[in-house]
CSV table of C-alpha atoms in Angstrom, one decimal:
chain,number,residue,atom,x,y,z
A,1,MET,CA,32.9,-56.0,-26.5
A,2,LYS,CA,29.9,-56.7,-25.8
A,3,LYS,CA,30.2,-56.8,-22.3
A,4,ILE,CA,31.4,-53.5,-21.7
A,5,PHE,CA,28.8,-52.1,-24.3
A,6,ILE,CA,26.3,-53.4,-21.4
A,7,ILE,CA,28.1,-51.7,-18.4
A,8,ILE,CA,28.5,-48.0,-20.4
A,9,LEU,CA,24.5,-48.5,-20.9
A,10,THR,CA,23.9,-49.2,-17.4
A,11,ALA,CA,26.1,-46.5,-16.5
A,12,VAL,CA,24.4,-43.9,-18.6
A,13,THR,CA,20.4,-45.4,-17.5
A,14,PHE,CA,21.3,-45.1,-14.1
A,15,SER,CA,22.6,-41.6,-14.6
A,16,SER,CA,19.7,-40.4,-16.1
A,17,CYS,CA,17.3,-42.3,-13.7
A,18,SER,CA,19.3,-40.0,-11.1
A,19,ASP,CA,19.4,-36.8,-12.7
A,20,ASP,CA,15.1,-37.8,-12.9
A,21,ILE,CA,14.8,-38.1,-9.2
A,22,GLU,CA,16.6,-35.3,-8.4
A,23,LYS,CA,14.2,-33.1,-10.8
A,24,LEU,CA,11.1,-35.0,-8.7
A,25,ASN,CA,12.2,-32.9,-5.5
A,26,VAL,CA,11.6,-29.5,-7.8
A,27,ASN,CA,8.5,-28.3,-6.6
A,28,VAL,CA,7.5,-26.4,-10.1
A,29,LYS,CA,4.8,-24.6,-8.6
A,30,ASP,CA,6.5,-22.5,-6.0
A,31,PRO,CA,9.0,-19.9,-6.3
A,32,SER,CA,12.1,-20.7,-5.2
A,33,ASN,CA,12.4,-17.3,-3.8
A,34,VAL,CA,9.1,-16.2,-2.2
A,35,PRO,CA,8.7,-11.7,-2.9
A,36,GLY,CA,9.5,-10.3,0.6
A,37,GLU,CA,5.8,-8.8,0.3
A,38,ALA,CA,4.0,-12.1,0.1
A,39,LEU,CA,5.7,-12.9,3.5
A,40,PHE,CA,5.2,-10.0,4.7
A,41,THR,CA,1.2,-10.5,4.6
A,42,SER,CA,1.7,-14.3,6.1
A,43,ALA,CA,3.2,-12.2,9.0
A,44,GLN,CA,1.0,-9.6,9.2
A,45,LYS,CA,-1.8,-12.2,9.4
A,46,SER,CA,-0.1,-14.8,11.1
A,47,LEU,CA,0.2,-12.3,14.4
A,48,VAL,CA,-3.3,-10.5,14.3
A,49,ASP,CA,-5.1,-14.1,14.0
A,50,GLN,CA,-2.6,-15.3,16.8
A,51,MET,CA,-4.0,-12.2,19.2
A,52,THR,CA,-7.5,-12.0,18.0
A,53,ASN,CA,-8.3,-16.0,17.8
A,54,THR,CA,-10.0,-17.7,21.2
A,55,ASN,CA,-9.1,-21.3,20.1
A,56,VAL,CA,-8.1,-23.1,23.7
A,57,ASN,CA,-5.2,-24.7,22.2
A,58,ASN,CA,-3.3,-21.3,21.2
A,59,ASN,CA,-4.9,-18.2,23.4
A,60,ILE,CA,-6.8,-18.1,26.4
A,61,PHE,CA,-6.0,-14.3,27.2
A,62,ARG,CA,-10.2,-13.9,27.4
A,63,LEU,CA,-10.5,-16.8,29.8
A,64,ILE,CA,-7.7,-15.8,31.9
A,65,ASN,CA,-9.1,-11.9,31.8
A,66,GLN,CA,-12.6,-13.1,32.4
A,67,TYR,CA,-14.7,-11.8,28.8
A,68,PHE,CA,-15.5,-15.6,28.3
A,69,THR,CA,-16.0,-18.4,30.3
A,70,GLU,CA,-16.4,-22.3,28.7
A,71,THR,CA,-19.5,-24.0,29.4
A,72,VAL,CA,-18.3,-27.7,29.6
A,73,TYR,CA,-15.0,-27.8,29.2
A,74,THR,CA,-13.1,-25.2,32.3
A,75,ASP,CA,-9.8,-26.5,32.6
A,76,GLU,CA,-8.4,-22.8,30.4
A,77,SER,CA,-11.5,-21.0,32.8
A,78,ASN,CA,-9.5,-22.4,35.7
A,79,TYR,CA,-5.7,-20.8,34.3
A,80,ASP,CA,-4.9,-24.3,33.2
A,81,LEU,CA,-2.5,-23.8,30.3
A,82,VAL,CA,-0.6,-26.8,30.3
A,83,THR,CA,-2.8,-29.6,29.6
A,84,ARG,CA,-2.9,-28.3,26.2
A,85,THR,CA,0.5,-26.7,26.2
A,86,ILE,CA,-0.9,-23.5,25.2
A,87,PRO,CA,2.6,-21.3,26.5
A,88,GLU,CA,4.3,-23.4,23.2
A,89,GLN,CA,1.4,-22.3,20.9
A,90,HIS,CA,1.6,-19.0,21.4
A,91,TRP,CA,5.6,-19.0,21.6
A,92,GLN,CA,5.6,-20.8,18.3
A,93,PHE,CA,3.5,-18.9,16.3
A,94,LEU,CA,5.1,-15.6,17.2
A,95,TYR,CA,8.3,-17.0,16.7
A,96,LYS,CA,8.1,-19.1,14.0
A,97,ASP,CA,5.0,-17.4,11.7
A,98,VAL,CA,6.2,-14.0,12.4
A,99,LEU,CA,9.7,-13.4,13.5
A,100,LYS,CA,10.9,-15.6,11.6
A,101,ASP,CA,8.4,-14.5,8.3
A,102,LEU,CA,9.2,-10.9,8.7
A,103,ASP,CA,13.5,-11.6,9.2
A,104,GLN,CA,12.9,-13.4,5.9
A,105,SER,CA,10.8,-11.1,4.5
A,106,ALA,CA,13.3,-7.8,5.4
A,107,ILE,CA,16.0,-10.3,4.0
A,108,ASN,CA,14.6,-11.1,0.2
A,109,ILE,CA,13.0,-7.2,-0.1
A,110,THR,CA,17.3,-6.2,1.2
A,111,ASN,CA,18.2,-8.1,-1.8
A,112,THR,CA,16.0,-7.1,-4.3
A,113,PRO,CA,17.2,-4.3,-6.9
A,114,LEU,CA,15.2,-1.7,-6.9
A,115,GLY,CA,13.6,-1.2,-10.6
A,116,LEU,CA,14.6,1.7,-12.9
A,117,THR,CA,10.9,3.7,-11.6
A,118,GLU,CA,11.1,3.1,-7.9
A,119,ASN,CA,11.8,5.2,-5.3
A,120,PRO,CA,14.6,4.2,-2.8
A,121,LEU,CA,12.2,5.5,-0.2
A,122,ASP,CA,9.6,2.6,-0.9
A,123,LYS,CA,12.0,0.3,0.1
A,124,GLN,CA,12.8,2.1,3.2
A,125,ASN,CA,9.4,2.4,4.7
A,126,LYS,CA,8.7,-1.2,3.7
A,127,LEU,CA,12.0,-2.2,6.0
A,128,ALA,CA,10.9,0.3,8.7
A,129,ILE,CA,7.2,-1.3,8.8
A,130,ILE,CA,8.5,-4.7,9.0
A,131,GLU,CA,10.9,-3.8,11.7
A,132,VAL,CA,7.6,-2.1,13.7
A,133,LEU,CA,6.4,-5.1,13.3
A,134,ASN,CA,9.2,-7.1,14.9
A,135,VAL,CA,8.8,-4.8,17.8
A,136,TYR,CA,5.5,-5.5,18.7
A,137,THR,CA,6.0,-9.1,18.7
A,138,TYR,CA,8.4,-9.1,20.4
A,139,ALA,CA,7.3,-6.9,23.3
A,140,VAL,CA,4.2,-9.0,23.0
A,141,LEU,CA,6.6,-11.6,24.1
A,142,VAL,CA,8.4,-10.5,26.6
A,143,GLU,CA,4.8,-8.8,28.3
A,144,THR,CA,3.9,-12.7,28.1
A,145,PHE,CA,7.1,-14.5,29.7
A,146,GLY,CA,9.6,-12.3,30.7
A,147,ASN,CA,13.5,-13.0,29.9
A,148,ILE,CA,13.2,-14.5,26.5
A,149,PRO,CA,15.5,-15.4,23.6
A,150,TYR,CA,16.9,-12.7,21.8
A,151,SER,CA,20.0,-11.7,20.6
A,152,GLN,CA,20.0,-15.2,19.0
A,153,ALA,CA,16.7,-16.3,18.1
A,154,ILE,CA,15.7,-16.5,14.8
A,155,ASP,CA,18.9,-17.8,13.8
A,156,LEU,CA,19.7,-21.0,13.0
A,157,ASN,CA,23.1,-20.9,14.1
A,158,TYR,CA,22.3,-20.8,17.9
A,159,LYS,CA,20.1,-24.5,18.3
A,160,THR,CA,19.8,-23.5,21.6
A,161,PRO,CA,19.7,-19.9,22.5
A,162,LYS,CA,20.2,-18.0,25.6
A,163,TYR,CA,17.1,-16.1,27.1
A,164,ASP,CA,18.5,-12.1,27.2
A,165,ASP,CA,17.1,-10.4,30.5
A,166,GLY,CA,14.0,-8.8,29.7
A,167,LEU,CA,14.6,-5.3,30.5
A,168,THR,CA,17.3,-5.3,28.3
A,169,ILE,CA,15.7,-6.5,25.6
A,170,TYR,CA,12.8,-3.6,26.6
A,171,LYS,CA,15.0,-0.7,26.2
A,172,ASP,CA,16.6,-2.1,23.2
A,173,LEU,CA,13.2,-2.5,21.5
A,174,ILE,CA,12.3,0.9,22.1
A,175,SER,CA,15.6,2.5,21.0
A,176,ARG,CA,14.6,-0.1,17.8
A,177,LEU,CA,11.3,1.6,17.4
A,178,ASN,CA,13.0,5.1,17.2
A,179,ASN,CA,15.0,4.1,14.8
A,180,ALA,CA,12.4,2.8,12.3
A,181,ILE,CA,10.0,5.9,13.3
A,182,ALA,CA,13.3,7.9,11.7
A,183,LYS,CA,12.8,5.9,8.4
A,184,LEU,CA,9.3,5.8,7.5
A,185,ASN,CA,8.8,8.9,5.3
A,186,THR,CA,5.8,9.8,3.4
A,187,GLY,CA,7.1,10.9,0.8
A,188,GLY,CA,7.5,7.2,-0.7
A,189,LYS,CA,4.9,4.5,-0.9
A,190,SER,CA,4.8,1.0,0.8
A,191,PHE,CA,3.3,-2.5,0.4
A,192,GLY,CA,0.0,-1.7,-0.8
A,193,ASP,CA,-2.4,-4.2,-0.9
A,194,ASN,CA,0.2,-6.7,0.5
A,195,ASP,CA,-0.7,-4.3,4.0
A,196,ARG,CA,-4.0,-6.0,5.2
A,197,ILE,CA,-4.0,-3.4,8.0
A,198,TYR,CA,-3.1,-0.1,6.3
A,199,GLY,CA,-2.9,-0.9,2.6
A,200,GLY,CA,0.3,0.5,3.1
A,201,ASP,CA,-0.5,3.9,4.2
A,202,VAL,CA,2.9,5.3,5.3
A,203,ALA,CA,1.4,7.7,7.7
A,204,LYS,CA,-1.1,5.8,9.6
A,205,TRP,CA,2.2,3.2,10.0
A,206,ILE,CA,3.8,6.3,11.5
A,207,LYS,CA,0.8,6.9,14.1
A,208,PHE,CA,1.2,2.8,15.2
A,209,ALA,CA,4.3,3.1,15.4
A,210,ASN,CA,3.7,6.3,18.1
A,211,THR,CA,0.9,4.6,19.9
A,212,LEU,CA,3.2,1.2,20.2
A,213,LYS,CA,6.0,3.9,21.7
A,214,LEU,CA,3.5,5.3,23.7
A,215,ARG,CA,2.4,2.0,25.4
A,216,MET,CA,6.3,0.7,25.9
A,217,GLY,CA,7.1,4.0,27.2
A,218,ILE,CA,3.7,3.8,30.0
A,219,THR,CA,4.6,-0.1,30.4
A,220,ILE,CA,8.2,0.6,31.9
A,221,SER,CA,6.9,3.6,34.2
A,222,ASP,CA,6.7,1.6,37.1
A,223,ILE,CA,10.8,0.7,37.2
A,224,PRO,CA,12.0,3.7,39.4
A,225,SER,CA,15.7,3.2,37.4
A,226,GLU,CA,13.6,3.8,34.1
A,227,SER,CA,11.9,7.0,34.5
A,228,ALA,CA,14.3,8.9,32.6
A,229,LEU,CA,13.7,6.5,29.6
A,230,ALA,CA,9.7,6.4,30.2
A,231,GLN,CA,9.6,10.2,30.2
A,232,ALA,CA,11.1,10.3,26.9
A,233,THR,CA,9.8,7.9,25.6
A,234,VAL,CA,5.7,8.8,26.1
A,235,SER,CA,6.5,12.6,26.0
A,236,SER,CA,8.0,12.1,22.3
A,237,ALA,CA,5.6,9.4,21.1
A,238,ALA,CA,2.3,11.1,22.7
A,239,PRO,CA,1.7,14.3,19.8
A,240,PHE,CA,2.0,11.6,17.2
A,241,VAL,CA,0.0,9.2,18.2
A,242,PHE,CA,-3.9,7.8,16.9
A,243,THR,CA,-6.4,10.2,16.8
A,244,SER,CA,-9.2,8.8,15.8
A,245,ASN,CA,-11.1,4.7,15.3
A,246,LEU,CA,-10.1,5.8,11.3
A,247,ASP,CA,-6.5,4.9,12.8
A,248,ASN,CA,-6.8,2.0,14.6
A,249,ALA,CA,-4.7,-1.5,13.4
A,250,ASP,CA,-7.5,-3.5,11.7
A,251,LEU,CA,-6.5,-6.4,9.8
A,252,LYS,CA,-9.2,-7.0,7.1
A,253,TYR,CA,-10.4,-10.3,6.6
A,254,LEU,CA,-12.5,-11.9,4.0
A,255,THR,CA,-15.6,-13.8,4.0
A,256,ALA,CA,-13.9,-17.3,2.5
A,257,THR,CA,-11.5,-19.6,4.7
A,258,PRO,CA,-8.4,-19.8,4.9
A,259,ASN,CA,-8.6,-16.0,5.7
A,260,THR,CA,-11.7,-15.2,7.6
A,261,ASN,CA,-11.2,-14.0,11.4
A,262,PRO,CA,-10.4,-16.6,13.5
A,263,LEU,CA,-13.4,-15.7,15.7
A,264,TYR,CA,-15.6,-17.3,13.0
A,265,VAL,CA,-13.4,-20.6,13.1
A,266,ASP,CA,-13.6,-20.8,16.5
A,267,LEU,CA,-17.3,-19.6,17.5
A,268,VAL,CA,-19.0,-20.6,14.3
A,269,ALA,CA,-16.9,-22.6,11.4
A,270,SER,CA,-16.3,-25.0,15.0
A,271,GLY,CA,-20.2,-25.9,15.2
A,272,ARG,CA,-19.5,-25.8,19.3
A,273,ASP,CA,-21.1,-23.7,22.0
A,274,ASP,CA,-17.8,-23.7,24.2
A,275,PHE,CA,-18.2,-20.4,25.3
A,276,VAL,CA,-20.0,-17.3,27.1
A,277,PRO,CA,-19.6,-14.4,28.5
A,278,THR,CA,-18.6,-13.7,32.4
A,279,SER,CA,-21.0,-12.8,34.7
A,280,THR,CA,-17.9,-10.4,35.9
A,281,ILE,CA,-18.3,-8.1,32.8
A,282,ILE,CA,-21.4,-8.4,32.7
A,283,ASP,CA,-22.5,-7.6,36.1
A,284,MET,CA,-20.2,-4.7,35.8
A,285,MET,CA,-21.7,-3.7,32.3
A,286,ASN,CA,-25.4,-4.0,33.4
A,287,ASN,CA,-24.6,-1.9,36.8
A,288,LEU,CA,-23.1,1.3,35.0
A,289,SER,CA,-26.1,0.6,32.2
A,290,ASP,CA,-23.4,0.4,29.5
A,291,PRO,CA,-24.4,1.4,26.0
A,292,ARG,CA,-22.4,-1.0,24.9
A,293,ARG,CA,-24.0,-4.4,26.1
A,294,ALA,CA,-25.8,-4.5,23.0
A,295,LYS,CA,-23.1,-4.6,20.7
A,296,TYR,CA,-20.9,-6.9,23.2
A,297,PHE,CA,-23.8,-9.9,23.8
A,298,ASP,CA,-26.6,-11.3,22.1
A,299,ASN,CA,-29.9,-10.3,23.3
A,300,ASN,CA,-31.0,-14.1,23.2
A,301,MET,CA,-32.4,-13.5,27.0
A,302,ASP,CA,-34.3,-10.9,26.5
A,303,ASP,CA,-37.7,-11.9,27.0
A,304,PRO,CA,-41.2,-9.2,26.8
A,305,SER,CA,-42.3,-11.3,30.4
A,306,THR,CA,-39.4,-10.5,32.6
A,307,PRO,CA,-37.9,-6.8,30.8
A,308,GLU,CA,-35.3,-6.7,33.6
A,309,ILE,CA,-33.5,-9.9,33.1
A,310,GLU,CA,-31.5,-9.0,29.4
A,311,TYR,CA,-27.7,-9.7,29.8
A,312,ILE,CA,-27.0,-12.7,31.9
A,313,GLY,CA,-23.3,-13.8,31.9
A,314,GLY,CA,-22.1,-17.4,32.9
A,315,GLU,CA,-20.1,-18.0,36.1
A,316,ASN,CA,-16.4,-17.8,35.2
A,317,GLY,CA,-14.6,-21.1,35.8
A,318,SER,CA,-17.7,-23.3,35.6
A,319,ALA,CA,-19.7,-25.4,33.7
A,320,ASN,CA,-22.6,-23.5,32.3
A,321,SER,CA,-25.4,-23.4,30.5
A,322,PHE,CA,-25.6,-22.2,26.7
A,323,SER,CA,-28.9,-21.5,26.1
A,324,GLN,CA,-29.3,-20.5,30.0
A,325,ASN,CA,-26.6,-17.7,29.6
A,326,THR,CA,-26.5,-14.3,27.4
A,327,HIS,CA,-24.1,-15.0,24.0
A,328,ILE,CA,-21.3,-13.4,22.6
A,329,THR,CA,-22.8,-11.1,19.7
A,330,PRO,CA,-22.8,-12.5,16.1
A,331,THR,CA,-21.1,-9.0,15.5
A,332,ILE,CA,-17.7,-10.4,16.3
A,333,GLN,CA,-18.8,-13.9,14.4
A,334,ALA,CA,-19.0,-12.4,11.7
A,335,PRO,CA,-16.0,-14.2,8.6
A,336,ASP,CA,-14.8,-10.8,7.6
A,337,PHE,CA,-15.2,-9.1,11.3
A,338,PRO,CA,-11.8,-7.0,11.4
A,339,GLY,CA,-9.0,-8.2,14.0
A,340,THR,CA,-7.3,-4.8,16.0
A,341,ILE,CA,-4.4,-5.7,17.6
A,342,LEU,CA,-4.4,-1.7,18.4
A,343,ASP,CA,-6.5,1.5,18.3
A,344,TYR,CA,-7.3,4.9,19.4
A,345,ALA,CA,-9.1,4.4,22.2
A,346,GLU,CA,-6.3,2.9,23.9
A,347,ALA,CA,-4.3,5.7,23.0
A,348,GLU,CA,-6.4,7.8,24.9
A,349,PHE,CA,-6.3,5.4,27.7
A,350,LEU,CA,-2.6,5.5,27.4
A,351,LEU,CA,-2.5,9.3,27.2
A,352,ALA,CA,-5.0,10.0,30.4
A,353,GLU,CA,-2.7,7.2,32.7
A,354,ALA,CA,0.4,9.2,30.9
A,355,ALA,CA,-0.7,12.5,32.4
A,356,GLU,CA,-1.9,10.9,36.0
A,357,ARG,CA,1.8,10.3,35.9
A,358,SER,CA,3.1,13.7,34.9
A,359,LEU,CA,4.9,11.9,32.0
A,360,TYR,CA,2.8,13.9,29.1
A,361,GLY,CA,0.9,17.1,30.6
A,362,THR,CA,-0.6,16.6,34.4
A,363,PRO,CA,-3.0,14.9,36.4
A,364,ALA,CA,-6.0,17.8,35.5
A,365,ASN,CA,-5.5,16.5,31.6
A,366,ALA,CA,-6.5,12.8,32.6
A,367,GLU,CA,-10.3,13.4,32.2
A,368,ALA,CA,-10.3,14.4,29.0
A,369,HIS,CA,-8.2,11.5,28.0
A,370,TYR,CA,-10.4,9.1,29.9
A,371,ASN,CA,-13.7,10.9,28.1
A,372,ALA,CA,-11.9,10.4,24.9
A,373,ALA,CA,-10.9,6.7,25.3
A,374,ILE,CA,-14.4,5.9,26.7
A,375,THR,CA,-16.3,7.6,23.6
A,376,ALA,CA,-13.9,6.0,21.0
A,377,SER,CA,-14.5,2.8,22.2
A,378,ILE,CA,-18.7,3.2,22.1
A,379,LEU,CA,-18.2,4.6,18.9
A,380,ASP,CA,-16.0,2.1,17.4
A,381,TRP,CA,-19.2,-0.1,18.6
A,382,GLY,CA,-21.2,1.3,16.5
A,383,GLY,CA,-22.8,3.5,19.6
A,384,THR,CA,-23.5,7.5,19.4
A,385,GLU,CA,-22.3,10.8,20.5
A,386,ALA,CA,-25.4,10.8,22.6
A,387,ASP,CA,-24.7,7.2,24.4
A,388,ALA,CA,-21.5,8.4,25.2
A,389,THR,CA,-22.9,11.3,26.2
A,390,THR,CA,-25.3,9.7,28.5
A,391,TYR,CA,-22.6,7.3,30.1
A,392,LEU,CA,-20.0,9.5,30.9
A,393,THR,CA,-22.6,11.7,33.4
A,394,ASN,CA,-23.5,8.1,35.5
A,395,PRO,CA,-21.9,9.4,38.9
A,396,ASP,CA,-19.9,5.5,38.7
A,397,VAL,CA,-18.4,6.1,35.4
A,398,ALA,CA,-17.8,9.9,35.3
A,399,TYR,CA,-14.1,10.9,36.0
A,400,THR,CA,-14.8,13.2,38.9
A,401,THR,CA,-17.2,10.6,40.7
A,402,ALA,CA,-16.3,7.2,39.9
A,403,THR,CA,-14.9,5.3,42.6
A,404,GLY,CA,-11.3,5.0,43.5
A,405,THR,CA,-8.2,6.4,42.3
A,406,TRP,CA,-7.3,7.0,38.9
A,407,LYS,CA,-5.9,3.4,38.7
A,408,GLN,CA,-9.2,2.0,39.9
A,409,LYS,CA,-10.9,4.2,37.2
A,410,ILE,CA,-8.4,4.1,34.4
A,411,GLY,CA,-8.1,0.2,34.4
A,412,THR,CA,-11.9,-0.6,35.6
A,413,GLN,CA,-12.8,1.2,32.1
A,414,SER,CA,-10.0,0.5,29.5
A,415,TRP,CA,-10.8,-3.5,30.8
A,416,ILE,CA,-14.6,-3.3,29.8
A,417,ALA,CA,-13.3,-1.3,26.2
A,418,PHE,CA,-11.0,-4.2,25.6
A,419,TYR,CA,-13.8,-6.7,25.5
A,420,ASN,CA,-12.2,-7.6,22.2
A,421,ASN,CA,-8.6,-7.3,22.6
A,422,SER,CA,-8.0,-9.3,25.8
A,423,PHE,CA,-3.8,-9.1,25.8
A,424,GLU,CA,-4.3,-5.7,26.4
A,425,GLY,CA,-6.8,-5.8,28.3
A,426,TRP,CA,-4.7,-8.5,30.5
A,427,SER,CA,-1.6,-6.3,30.1
A,428,PHE,CA,-3.5,-3.2,31.7
A,429,TYR,CA,-4.9,-5.9,34.7
A,430,ARG,CA,-1.6,-6.5,35.5
A,431,ARG,CA,-0.2,-3.0,35.3
A,432,LEU,CA,-3.3,-1.2,37.2
A,433,ASP,CA,-4.6,-4.0,39.2
A,434,PHE,CA,-8.2,-3.1,38.3
A,435,PRO,CA,-10.9,-4.3,38.0
A,436,VAL,CA,-11.3,-6.9,41.4
A,437,LEU,CA,-11.3,-10.2,39.5
A,438,VAL,CA,-12.3,-12.8,41.2
A,439,ALA,CA,-10.2,-16.4,41.4
A,440,PRO,CA,-13.1,-19.3,39.6
A,441,PRO,CA,-13.7,-21.8,41.6
A,442,ASP,CA,-11.2,-24.2,40.8
A,443,ALA,CA,-7.8,-22.4,39.9
A,444,VAL,CA,-5.1,-24.1,39.4
A,445,SER,CA,-2.8,-21.2,40.4
A,446,GLY,CA,-3.1,-18.3,41.7
A,447,PHE,CA,-4.1,-15.2,38.6
A,448,PRO,CA,-1.6,-15.5,36.2
A,449,MET,CA,0.7,-13.0,35.8
A,450,ARG,CA,2.6,-14.3,32.7
A,451,TYR,CA,2.8,-17.8,30.9
A,452,THR,CA,4.8,-19.9,31.9
A,453,TYR,CA,7.7,-21.3,29.3
A,454,PRO,CA,6.8,-23.9,27.0
A,455,ILE,CA,7.3,-27.6,28.5
A,456,ILE,CA,9.2,-28.5,25.3
A,457,GLU,CA,11.7,-25.7,26.1
A,458,GLN,CA,12.7,-27.5,29.6
A,459,SER,CA,14.1,-30.3,27.1
A,460,LEU,CA,15.6,-29.1,24.4
A,461,ASN,CA,16.5,-26.0,25.9
A,462,LYS,CA,17.4,-26.7,29.5
A,463,ALA,CA,20.4,-24.8,30.5
A,464,SER,CA,18.9,-21.5,28.9
A,465,TYR,CA,15.3,-22.1,30.5
A,466,THR,CA,16.9,-22.7,33.8
A,467,GLU,CA,18.7,-19.5,33.7
A,468,ALA,CA,15.9,-17.7,32.8
A,469,SER,CA,13.3,-19.2,35.0
A,470,VAL,CA,16.2,-18.6,38.1
A,471,ALA,CA,16.3,-15.1,36.5
A,472,ILE,CA,12.9,-14.1,36.7
A,473,GLY,CA,12.1,-15.6,40.0
A,474,GLY,CA,10.9,-18.9,39.1
A,475,ASP,CA,8.7,-20.2,36.4
A,476,ALA,CA,5.3,-20.1,37.7
A,477,VAL,CA,2.3,-17.7,36.8
A,478,GLU,CA,2.3,-16.1,39.7
A,479,THR,CA,5.5,-14.5,38.9
A,480,LYS,CA,5.3,-11.1,38.5
A,481,LEU,CA,7.3,-9.3,35.7
A,482,PHE,CA,10.2,-6.7,35.1
A,483,TRP,CA,7.4,-4.0,34.3
A,484,ASP,CA,5.4,-4.9,36.9
A,485,LYS,CA,5.8,-3.8,40.5
A,486,PHE,CA,3.0,-3.1,42.5
């Protein structure tokens, strides 16, 4: 009996220990199901963080497009994307931290029963806004890499997802965007304070979605086989796009970490002096007497004894003295400076391009949109209407007298305006081929027309990677993507 008692006691003890050990794996502080609204906020911030930051491990669009250059470590300014596996970071941020969170957000919101007093349109609007950001994010991936995982992406059942054709994806994204726009309804609310861009304002999201649609229509406008789709996409979006800087898609950052603007983290909190503006942009703006110089750059070179020396840019791709060159404006280094992914100035530049392409209006309408775009940029940076008027009367700026074709005029001025939205600056440059950017002295490749695929894809998803690389014409930075025809 004693032996039987000991055996029973031991079994009970081990059973209790097992139960206790299993309980240790339960996080009692975190909810097992995160609200979809919280996941949306997280995805939104991750998206803007990635598109905004200038950390050389994550995002070098400012360096590629010659807005900033480096002071000591010049690899990235010379188009080295591989050493720091930059494409991998961009890829993972957008797939894992944005698209995956958006996907789970939609699932959780869909599965949450409506409250007794809740308007069904509220849920409909939330899901439509999530879809709009899905489209934006996938469009960025396609415009960055070309063919990418899409139909099998985000689904954990596919360990080695196939890469879908970039144009096929893009056309499907336009269709998805049309469906999302049709579901956005100002009769309902949406995310409220969980929306760090528009505070849940559905009308603003309708404008954002249409401005994105306009951009996507313009993006495919050089593809002969898609001229009808480009026409339909642009003409149906154009009447409903941004109409002022109040519509800008600005994510509101806070003054305390971890919710500060990434530029503050990269340029201030890091304690490093790694970047200065390039002579490429400073010389161009000096020659045009651009009123935004005082907004884009610090006046640390302002010397009363040499008033003609006000802004001096660093040589792109070379080692540069931080102290002997103009610095980046303190404005964008503030911790709560907003992060912008789409704005009114871009909408007007797109409309000017649409007019020149006769996709919306005629070439005669282009000048008005061009002027509105430049004015919007100057005002958004704190300039005045008078500043804009004076600048637009400069013969080298005025649409009727500025040098070159419409592509050169719009390309040059949009490039200047996108100083703090470098991905769009890169996209406009690739489509319009202006302004002329001189290669850095130690460039390891030609000008990057795309990011190469992440190196990890070559080992973990080799068959799909190889097929995609062949399909786009080679996994090189110089490979032009399907929409970049000229």
